[in-house]
Amino acid sequence: MACPVCGGEAHTRVGEKDGHVVVACSGCGLRYVDPMPSEQEIADYYAKYWVNEKNIRNGPRKVERLKRILRPVLGRVGGEGRFLDIGCNTGFACEAARELGFEATGIDLSADAVAKAEEMYPRCRFVASDLQSFAGGGEVYDAVLCREVVEHLTEAHSFFEALGRVVRVGGVLHMTTPDAGHFGVPKDFVSWKEVIPPEHITFYDRKTLQRMLELYGFEIVNQKLLLKPSLRVTAMKRR
Ligand SMILES: [Zn+2]
């Protein structure tokens, strides 16, 4: 299978986990599951990708933590406007953004998660949708959050292209994903705890993530250096 980021055909085998082969692209270095899980396998997985009861009990604490994460991000667009959380689960980040003064919308593939979010945070708006379909509606946001989503995707370009459409020019994006290029990732790559197909199937590093963001009009303005293998990037939409 061609590389989801650069389209290159050449790759080397990295290992195998739970019946899925992981390869490294010889062109851009992206690591990904090859072949990708079928649409059916992924649909079955997300049908039971659920609402985590423990998370819900910890809701107020999670909202406070997300406010601390979001405050500097939202400050980059003047601290008010329209906020979108992609992969919103039960809505904690939307509630955090709303409490910080934003009009908040969350989208998630899981209708169960969206129903729970609506029940918990009725002053936010939630939609069960994938990003590409949602972006087709033409809505544009000042600030967009996308935490721990891109590692789940079988296809990169249509997602990042849609991301480029939902963030207004001058708007801000905050994105997190595991960092496959981090010194903390085990030498035996597939033994890394983030390699969990069919859930996590595309593994970015700083270079591959930057390449995708820049291609769709973003400039990275802040990238935290972390001790754990995680990318946390803030980017502004420039064009
Ligand atoms: Zn590649």
PDB file of C-alpha atoms and ligand atoms in Angstrom:
ATOM      1  CA  MET A   1       0.000   0.000   0.000  1.00  0.00           C
ATOM      2  CA  ALA A   2       1.272   3.500  -0.881  1.00  0.00           C
ATOM      3  CA  CYS A   3       2.271   5.787   1.995  1.00  0.00           C
ATOM      4  CA  PRO A   4      -0.760   7.771   3.261  1.00  0.00           C
ATOM      5  CA  VAL A   5       1.379  10.923   3.587  1.00  0.00           C
ATOM      6  CA  CYS A   6       3.803  11.079   0.622  1.00  0.00           C
ATOM      7  CA  GLY A   7       2.267   8.462  -1.680  1.00  0.00           C
ATOM      8  CA  GLY A   8       5.594   6.617  -1.959  1.00  0.00           C
ATOM      9  CA  GLU A   9       5.462   2.899  -2.730  1.00  0.00           C
ATOM     10  CA  ALA A  10       8.803   1.902  -1.151  1.00  0.00           C
ATOM     11  CA  HIS A  11       8.744   0.835   2.468  1.00  0.00           C
ATOM     12  CA  THR A  12      10.369  -1.561   4.887  1.00  0.00           C
ATOM     13  CA  ARG A  13       8.679  -3.901   7.299  1.00  0.00           C
ATOM     14  CA  VAL A  14       8.963  -2.809  10.921  1.00  0.00           C
ATOM     15  CA  GLY A  15       7.124  -5.670  12.598  1.00  0.00           C
ATOM     16  CA  GLU A  16       3.749  -7.181  13.265  1.00  0.00           C
ATOM     17  CA  LYS A  17       1.200  -6.746  16.044  1.00  0.00           C
ATOM     18  CA  ASP A  18      -2.167  -8.414  16.562  1.00  0.00           C
ATOM     19  CA  GLY A  19      -2.164  -9.680  12.978  1.00  0.00           C
ATOM     20  CA  HIS A  20      -1.353  -6.272  11.465  1.00  0.00           C
ATOM     21  CA  VAL A  21       1.951  -5.549   9.701  1.00  0.00           C
ATOM     22  CA  VAL A  22       3.583  -2.181  10.422  1.00  0.00           C
ATOM     23  CA  VAL A  23       5.853  -0.632   7.760  1.00  0.00           C
ATOM     24  CA  ALA A  24       8.058   2.463   7.515  1.00  0.00           C
ATOM     25  CA  CYS A  25       7.877   4.614   4.375  1.00  0.00           C
ATOM     26  CA  SER A  26      11.299   4.912   2.707  1.00  0.00           C
ATOM     27  CA  GLY A  27      10.388   8.370   1.429  1.00  0.00           C
ATOM     28  CA  CYS A  28       9.015  10.306   4.398  1.00  0.00           C
ATOM     29  CA  GLY A  29       9.530   7.916   7.327  1.00  0.00           C
ATOM     30  CA  LEU A  30       5.842   7.591   8.235  1.00  0.00           C
ATOM     31  CA  ARG A  31       5.032   4.351  10.000  1.00  0.00           C
ATOM     32  CA  TYR A  32       1.690   2.813   9.207  1.00  0.00           C
ATOM     33  CA  VAL A  33      -0.282  -0.411   9.182  1.00  0.00           C
ATOM     34  CA  ASP A  34      -0.179  -2.135   5.779  1.00  0.00           C
ATOM     35  CA  PRO A  35      -2.696  -3.066   4.597  1.00  0.00           C
ATOM     36  CA  MET A  36      -4.966  -0.718   6.521  1.00  0.00           C
ATOM     37  CA  PRO A  37      -7.839  -2.395   8.372  1.00  0.00           C
ATOM     38  CA  SER A  38     -11.006  -2.726   6.272  1.00  0.00           C
ATOM     39  CA  GLU A  39     -13.814  -0.181   6.522  1.00  0.00           C
ATOM     40  CA  GLN A  40     -15.848  -2.957   8.145  1.00  0.00           C
ATOM     41  CA  GLU A  41     -13.222  -3.711  10.788  1.00  0.00           C
ATOM     42  CA  ILE A  42     -13.012  -0.037  11.680  1.00  0.00           C
ATOM     43  CA  ALA A  43     -16.795   0.462  11.661  1.00  0.00           C
ATOM     44  CA  ASP A  44     -17.180  -2.522  14.017  1.00  0.00           C
ATOM     45  CA  TYR A  45     -14.512  -1.120  16.275  1.00  0.00           C
ATOM     46  CA  TYR A  46     -16.050   2.356  16.525  1.00  0.00           C
ATOM     47  CA  ALA A  47     -19.544   0.984  16.969  1.00  0.00           C
ATOM     48  CA  LYS A  48     -18.385  -0.052  20.429  1.00  0.00           C
ATOM     49  CA  TYR A  49     -16.099   2.958  20.951  1.00  0.00           C
ATOM     50  CA  TRP A  50     -18.019   4.061  23.773  1.00  0.00           C
ATOM     51  CA  VAL A  51     -18.440   6.144  26.561  1.00  0.00           C
ATOM     52  CA  ASN A  52     -15.927   5.649  29.349  1.00  0.00           C
ATOM     53  CA  GLU A  53     -17.792   5.771  32.671  1.00  0.00           C
ATOM     54  CA  LYS A  54     -14.677   6.477  34.681  1.00  0.00           C
ATOM     55  CA  ASN A  55     -13.932   9.483  32.466  1.00  0.00           C
ATOM     56  CA  ILE A  56     -17.444  10.751  33.005  1.00  0.00           C
ATOM     57  CA  ARG A  57     -17.124  10.592  36.794  1.00  0.00           C
ATOM     58  CA  ASN A  58     -13.916  12.603  36.435  1.00  0.00           C
ATOM     59  CA  GLY A  59     -15.671  15.093  34.126  1.00  0.00           C
ATOM     60  CA  PRO A  60     -15.327  18.264  36.217  1.00  0.00           C
ATOM     61  CA  ARG A  61     -11.611  17.629  36.708  1.00  0.00           C
ATOM     62  CA  LYS A  62     -11.109  16.935  33.010  1.00  0.00           C
ATOM     63  CA  VAL A  63     -12.901  20.153  32.080  1.00  0.00           C
ATOM     64  CA  GLU A  64     -10.594  22.140  34.381  1.00  0.00           C
ATOM     65  CA  ARG A  65      -7.514  20.453  32.918  1.00  0.00           C
ATOM     66  CA  LEU A  66      -8.690  21.182  29.375  1.00  0.00           C
ATOM     67  CA  LYS A  67      -9.265  24.817  30.294  1.00  0.00           C
ATOM     68  CA  ARG A  68      -5.595  25.037  31.274  1.00  0.00           C
ATOM     69  CA  ILE A  69      -4.587  23.470  27.936  1.00  0.00           C
ATOM     70  CA  LEU A  70      -6.984  25.580  25.864  1.00  0.00           C
ATOM     71  CA  ARG A  71      -6.498  28.993  27.472  1.00  0.00           C
ATOM     72  CA  PRO A  72      -3.215  29.847  25.649  1.00  0.00           C
ATOM     73  CA  VAL A  73      -4.501  28.331  22.387  1.00  0.00           C
ATOM     74  CA  LEU A  74      -7.751  30.293  22.430  1.00  0.00           C
ATOM     75  CA  GLY A  75      -5.832  33.415  23.436  1.00  0.00           C
ATOM     76  CA  ARG A  76      -4.181  33.387  20.010  1.00  0.00           C
ATOM     77  CA  VAL A  77      -7.502  34.302  18.386  1.00  0.00           C
ATOM     78  CA  GLY A  78      -8.490  36.924  20.910  1.00  0.00           C
ATOM     79  CA  GLY A  79     -10.220  34.678  23.430  1.00  0.00           C
ATOM     80  CA  GLU A  80     -13.643  34.539  21.797  1.00  0.00           C
ATOM     81  CA  GLY A  81     -15.347  33.087  18.753  1.00  0.00           C
ATOM     82  CA  ARG A  82     -16.323  29.677  17.442  1.00  0.00           C
ATOM     83  CA  PHE A  83     -14.628  26.530  18.708  1.00  0.00           C
ATOM     84  CA  LEU A  84     -14.700  23.033  17.184  1.00  0.00           C
ATOM     85  CA  ASP A  85     -13.466  19.820  18.816  1.00  0.00           C
ATOM     86  CA  ILE A  86     -12.854  16.982  16.348  1.00  0.00           C
ATOM     87  CA  GLY A  87     -13.240  13.635  18.116  1.00  0.00           C
ATOM     88  CA  CYS A  88     -15.045  15.283  21.020  1.00  0.00           C
ATOM     89  CA  ASN A  89     -16.063  12.055  22.789  1.00  0.00           C
ATOM     90  CA  THR A  90     -18.284  13.080  25.729  1.00  0.00           C
ATOM     91  CA  GLY A  91     -17.661  16.784  25.297  1.00  0.00           C
ATOM     92  CA  PHE A  92     -15.205  17.821  28.017  1.00  0.00           C
ATOM     93  CA  ALA A  93     -13.147  20.087  25.749  1.00  0.00           C
ATOM     94  CA  CYS A  94     -16.271  21.744  24.347  1.00  0.00           C
ATOM     95  CA  GLU A  95     -17.477  22.529  27.823  1.00  0.00           C
ATOM     96  CA  ALA A  96     -14.019  23.892  28.695  1.00  0.00           C
ATOM     97  CA  ALA A  97     -14.021  26.157  25.621  1.00  0.00           C
ATOM     98  CA  ARG A  98     -17.581  27.292  26.360  1.00  0.00           C
ATOM     99  CA  GLU A  99     -16.639  28.216  29.920  1.00  0.00           C
ATOM    100  CA  LEU A 100     -13.734  30.194  28.445  1.00  0.00           C
ATOM    101  CA  GLY A 101     -16.190  32.222  26.362  1.00  0.00           C
ATOM    102  CA  PHE A 102     -16.407  30.351  23.054  1.00  0.00           C
ATOM    103  CA  GLU A 103     -19.411  29.041  21.161  1.00  0.00           C
ATOM    104  CA  ALA A 104     -18.538  25.337  21.179  1.00  0.00           C
ATOM    105  CA  THR A 105     -19.291  22.518  18.748  1.00  0.00           C
ATOM    106  CA  GLY A 106     -17.994  18.951  18.970  1.00  0.00           C
ATOM    107  CA  ILE A 107     -18.061  16.194  16.376  1.00  0.00           C
ATOM    108  CA  ASP A 108     -17.448  12.504  16.938  1.00  0.00           C
ATOM    109  CA  LEU A 109     -17.910   9.281  14.958  1.00  0.00           C
ATOM    110  CA  SER A 110     -19.615   7.679  17.938  1.00  0.00           C
ATOM    111  CA  ALA A 111     -23.336   8.484  18.170  1.00  0.00           C
ATOM    112  CA  ASP A 112     -23.290   7.111  21.737  1.00  0.00           C
ATOM    113  CA  ALA A 113     -20.573   9.530  22.792  1.00  0.00           C
ATOM    114  CA  VAL A 114     -22.440  12.416  21.148  1.00  0.00           C
ATOM    115  CA  ALA A 115     -25.702  11.481  22.903  1.00  0.00           C
ATOM    116  CA  LYS A 116     -23.886  11.409  26.237  1.00  0.00           C
ATOM    117  CA  ALA A 117     -22.180  14.736  25.501  1.00  0.00           C
ATOM    118  CA  GLU A 118     -25.538  16.354  24.704  1.00  0.00           C
ATOM    119  CA  GLU A 119     -26.947  15.091  27.985  1.00  0.00           C
ATOM    120  CA  MET A 120     -23.947  16.306  30.018  1.00  0.00           C
ATOM    121  CA  TYR A 121     -23.283  19.637  28.329  1.00  0.00           C
ATOM    122  CA  PRO A 122     -26.547  20.933  26.810  1.00  0.00           C
ATOM    123  CA  ARG A 123     -25.103  24.414  26.243  1.00  0.00           C
ATOM    124  CA  CYS A 124     -22.663  23.052  23.676  1.00  0.00           C
ATOM    125  CA  ARG A 125     -23.595  21.618  20.287  1.00  0.00           C
ATOM    126  CA  PHE A 126     -22.637  18.087  19.270  1.00  0.00           C
ATOM    127  CA  VAL A 127     -22.846  16.329  15.905  1.00  0.00           C
ATOM    128  CA  ALA A 128     -22.217  12.642  15.116  1.00  0.00           C
ATOM    129  CA  SER A 129     -20.100  12.950  11.988  1.00  0.00           C
ATOM    130  CA  ASP A 130     -16.707  12.413  10.452  1.00  0.00           C
ATOM    131  CA  LEU A 131     -14.731  15.568   9.701  1.00  0.00           C
ATOM    132  CA  GLN A 132     -14.864  15.282   5.925  1.00  0.00           C
ATOM    133  CA  SER A 133     -18.694  15.182   5.839  1.00  0.00           C
ATOM    134  CA  PHE A 134     -18.952  17.907   8.453  1.00  0.00           C
ATOM    135  CA  ALA A 135     -16.553  20.200   6.551  1.00  0.00           C
ATOM    136  CA  GLY A 136     -18.813  19.782   3.513  1.00  0.00           C
ATOM    137  CA  GLY A 137     -21.391  21.911   5.355  1.00  0.00           C
ATOM    138  CA  GLY A 138     -19.111  24.926   4.969  1.00  0.00           C
ATOM    139  CA  GLU A 139     -18.823  25.875   8.653  1.00  0.00           C
ATOM    140  CA  VAL A 140     -15.657  27.753   9.610  1.00  0.00           C
ATOM    141  CA  TYR A 141     -14.124  28.102  13.084  1.00  0.00           C
ATOM    142  CA  ASP A 142     -11.725  30.415  14.896  1.00  0.00           C
ATOM    143  CA  ALA A 143     -10.194  27.642  16.996  1.00  0.00           C
ATOM    144  CA  VAL A 144     -10.088  23.901  16.373  1.00  0.00           C
ATOM    145  CA  LEU A 145      -8.917  21.117  18.638  1.00  0.00           C
ATOM    146  CA  CYS A 146      -7.901  17.687  17.364  1.00  0.00           C
ATOM    147  CA  ARG A 147      -6.493  15.548  20.140  1.00  0.00           C
ATOM    148  CA  GLU A 148      -5.413  11.956  19.582  1.00  0.00           C
ATOM    149  CA  VAL A 149      -7.329  11.564  16.318  1.00  0.00           C
ATOM    150  CA  VAL A 150      -4.904  11.435  13.375  1.00  0.00           C
ATOM    151  CA  GLU A 151      -3.258   8.206  14.545  1.00  0.00           C
ATOM    152  CA  HIS A 152      -6.653   6.514  14.023  1.00  0.00           C
ATOM    153  CA  LEU A 153      -7.015   7.437  10.350  1.00  0.00           C
ATOM    154  CA  THR A 154      -6.640   5.117   7.355  1.00  0.00           C
ATOM    155  CA  GLU A 155      -6.371   8.078   4.986  1.00  0.00           C
ATOM    156  CA  ALA A 156      -4.508  11.290   5.726  1.00  0.00           C
ATOM    157  CA  HIS A 157      -5.036  13.790   2.921  1.00  0.00           C
ATOM    158  CA  SER A 158      -8.837  14.040   2.883  1.00  0.00           C
ATOM    159  CA  PHE A 159      -8.776  14.611   6.648  1.00  0.00           C
ATOM    160  CA  PHE A 160      -6.095  17.327   6.633  1.00  0.00           C
ATOM    161  CA  GLU A 161      -7.715  18.957   3.631  1.00  0.00           C
ATOM    162  CA  ALA A 162     -11.018  19.123   5.552  1.00  0.00           C
ATOM    163  CA  LEU A 163      -9.126  20.477   8.553  1.00  0.00           C
ATOM    164  CA  GLY A 164      -7.797  23.229   6.323  1.00  0.00           C
ATOM    165  CA  ARG A 165     -11.376  24.128   5.410  1.00  0.00           C
ATOM    166  CA  VAL A 166     -12.891  24.259   8.917  1.00  0.00           C
ATOM    167  CA  VAL A 167     -10.203  26.563  10.362  1.00  0.00           C
ATOM    168  CA  ARG A 168     -10.567  30.150   9.123  1.00  0.00           C
ATOM    169  CA  VAL A 169      -7.510  31.955   7.757  1.00  0.00           C
ATOM    170  CA  GLY A 170      -5.920  33.475  10.870  1.00  0.00           C
ATOM    171  CA  GLY A 171      -7.519  30.811  13.048  1.00  0.00           C
ATOM    172  CA  VAL A 172      -5.745  28.377  15.341  1.00  0.00           C
ATOM    173  CA  LEU A 173      -5.445  24.592  15.483  1.00  0.00           C
ATOM    174  CA  HIS A 174      -4.205  22.559  18.433  1.00  0.00           C
ATOM    175  CA  MET A 175      -3.335  18.969  17.592  1.00  0.00           C
ATOM    176  CA  THR A 176      -1.893  16.080  19.568  1.00  0.00           C
ATOM    177  CA  THR A 177      -0.826  12.599  18.489  1.00  0.00           C
ATOM    178  CA  PRO A 178       1.771  10.057  19.647  1.00  0.00           C
ATOM    179  CA  ASP A 179       5.316  10.927  18.490  1.00  0.00           C
ATOM    180  CA  ALA A 180       6.817   7.996  16.585  1.00  0.00           C
ATOM    181  CA  GLY A 181      10.133   9.822  16.238  1.00  0.00           C
ATOM    182  CA  HIS A 182      10.629  10.394  19.955  1.00  0.00           C
ATOM    183  CA  PHE A 183      13.678   9.007  21.786  1.00  0.00           C
ATOM    184  CA  GLY A 184      11.311   7.313  24.226  1.00  0.00           C
ATOM    185  CA  VAL A 185       9.839   5.003  21.565  1.00  0.00           C
ATOM    186  CA  PRO A 186      11.221   1.445  21.977  1.00  0.00           C
ATOM    187  CA  LYS A 187      13.756   0.168  19.425  1.00  0.00           C
ATOM    188  CA  ASP A 188      11.321  -2.664  18.753  1.00  0.00           C
ATOM    189  CA  PHE A 189       8.714  -0.256  17.382  1.00  0.00           C
ATOM    190  CA  VAL A 190       5.696  -2.576  17.555  1.00  0.00           C
ATOM    191  CA  SER A 191       6.270  -3.106  21.276  1.00  0.00           C
ATOM    192  CA  TRP A 192       5.418   0.607  21.774  1.00  0.00           C
ATOM    193  CA  LYS A 193       2.172   0.871  23.712  1.00  0.00           C
ATOM    194  CA  GLU A 194       0.737   3.274  21.113  1.00  0.00           C
ATOM    195  CA  VAL A 195       0.899   0.607  18.392  1.00  0.00           C
ATOM    196  CA  ILE A 196      -2.592  -0.811  18.845  1.00  0.00           C
ATOM    197  CA  PRO A 197      -4.192  -1.717  15.512  1.00  0.00           C
ATOM    198  CA  PRO A 198      -6.943  -1.365  14.400  1.00  0.00           C
ATOM    199  CA  GLU A 199      -7.215   1.605  16.780  1.00  0.00           C
ATOM    200  CA  HIS A 200      -3.868   3.354  16.171  1.00  0.00           C
ATOM    201  CA  ILE A 201      -2.699   2.721  12.603  1.00  0.00           C
ATOM    202  CA  THR A 202      -0.768   5.812  11.414  1.00  0.00           C
ATOM    203  CA  PHE A 203       2.257   7.011  13.383  1.00  0.00           C
ATOM    204  CA  TYR A 204       3.471  10.546  12.766  1.00  0.00           C
ATOM    205  CA  ASP A 205       6.702  12.175  13.832  1.00  0.00           C
ATOM    206  CA  ARG A 206       7.495  15.902  13.862  1.00  0.00           C
ATOM    207  CA  LYS A 207       8.466  15.947  10.193  1.00  0.00           C
ATOM    208  CA  THR A 208       5.507  14.034   8.785  1.00  0.00           C
ATOM    209  CA  LEU A 209       2.995  15.998  10.855  1.00  0.00           C
ATOM    210  CA  GLN A 210       4.577  19.309   9.859  1.00  0.00           C
ATOM    211  CA  ARG A 211       4.512  18.255   6.201  1.00  0.00           C
ATOM    212  CA  MET A 212       0.761  17.554   6.321  1.00  0.00           C
ATOM    213  CA  LEU A 213      -0.068  20.744   8.217  1.00  0.00           C
ATOM    214  CA  GLU A 214       1.968  22.976   5.904  1.00  0.00           C
ATOM    215  CA  LEU A 215       0.495  21.355   2.821  1.00  0.00           C
ATOM    216  CA  TYR A 216      -2.983  22.464   3.921  1.00  0.00           C
ATOM    217  CA  GLY A 217      -2.075  26.017   4.900  1.00  0.00           C
ATOM    218  CA  PHE A 218      -0.945  25.791   8.530  1.00  0.00           C
ATOM    219  CA  GLU A 219       2.203  27.147  10.154  1.00  0.00           C
ATOM    220  CA  ILE A 220       3.346  25.558  13.397  1.00  0.00           C
ATOM    221  CA  VAL A 221       3.795  28.297  15.984  1.00  0.00           C
ATOM    222  CA  ASN A 222       4.359  26.213  19.088  1.00  0.00           C
ATOM    223  CA  GLN A 223       5.566  22.681  19.548  1.00  0.00           C
ATOM    224  CA  LYS A 224       6.138  21.411  23.036  1.00  0.00           C
ATOM    225  CA  LEU A 225       9.226  19.302  23.688  1.00  0.00           C
ATOM    226  CA  LEU A 226       8.041  16.554  25.960  1.00  0.00           C
ATOM    227  CA  LEU A 227       9.664  13.770  27.902  1.00  0.00           C
ATOM    228  CA  LYS A 228       6.968  11.361  26.785  1.00  0.00           C
ATOM    229  CA  PRO A 229       6.491  10.380  23.124  1.00  0.00           C
ATOM    230  CA  SER A 230       3.704  12.788  22.303  1.00  0.00           C
ATOM    231  CA  LEU A 231       3.388  15.598  19.745  1.00  0.00           C
ATOM    232  CA  ARG A 232       1.497  18.692  20.895  1.00  0.00           C
ATOM    233  CA  VAL A 233       1.359  21.268  18.181  1.00  0.00           C
ATOM    234  CA  THR A 234      -0.294  24.656  17.880  1.00  0.00           C
ATOM    235  CA  ALA A 235      -0.584  25.935  14.313  1.00  0.00           C
ATOM    236  CA  MET A 236      -2.075  29.040  12.696  1.00  0.00           C
ATOM    237  CA  LYS A 237      -3.956  28.896   9.404  1.00  0.00           C
ATOM    238  CA  ARG A 238      -2.059  31.218   7.048  1.00  0.00           C
ATOM    239  CA  ARG A 239      -3.787  30.698   3.694  1.00  0.00           C
TER     240      ARG A 239
HETATM  241 ZN    ZN B   1       5.812   8.472   2.924  1.00  0.00          ZN
END
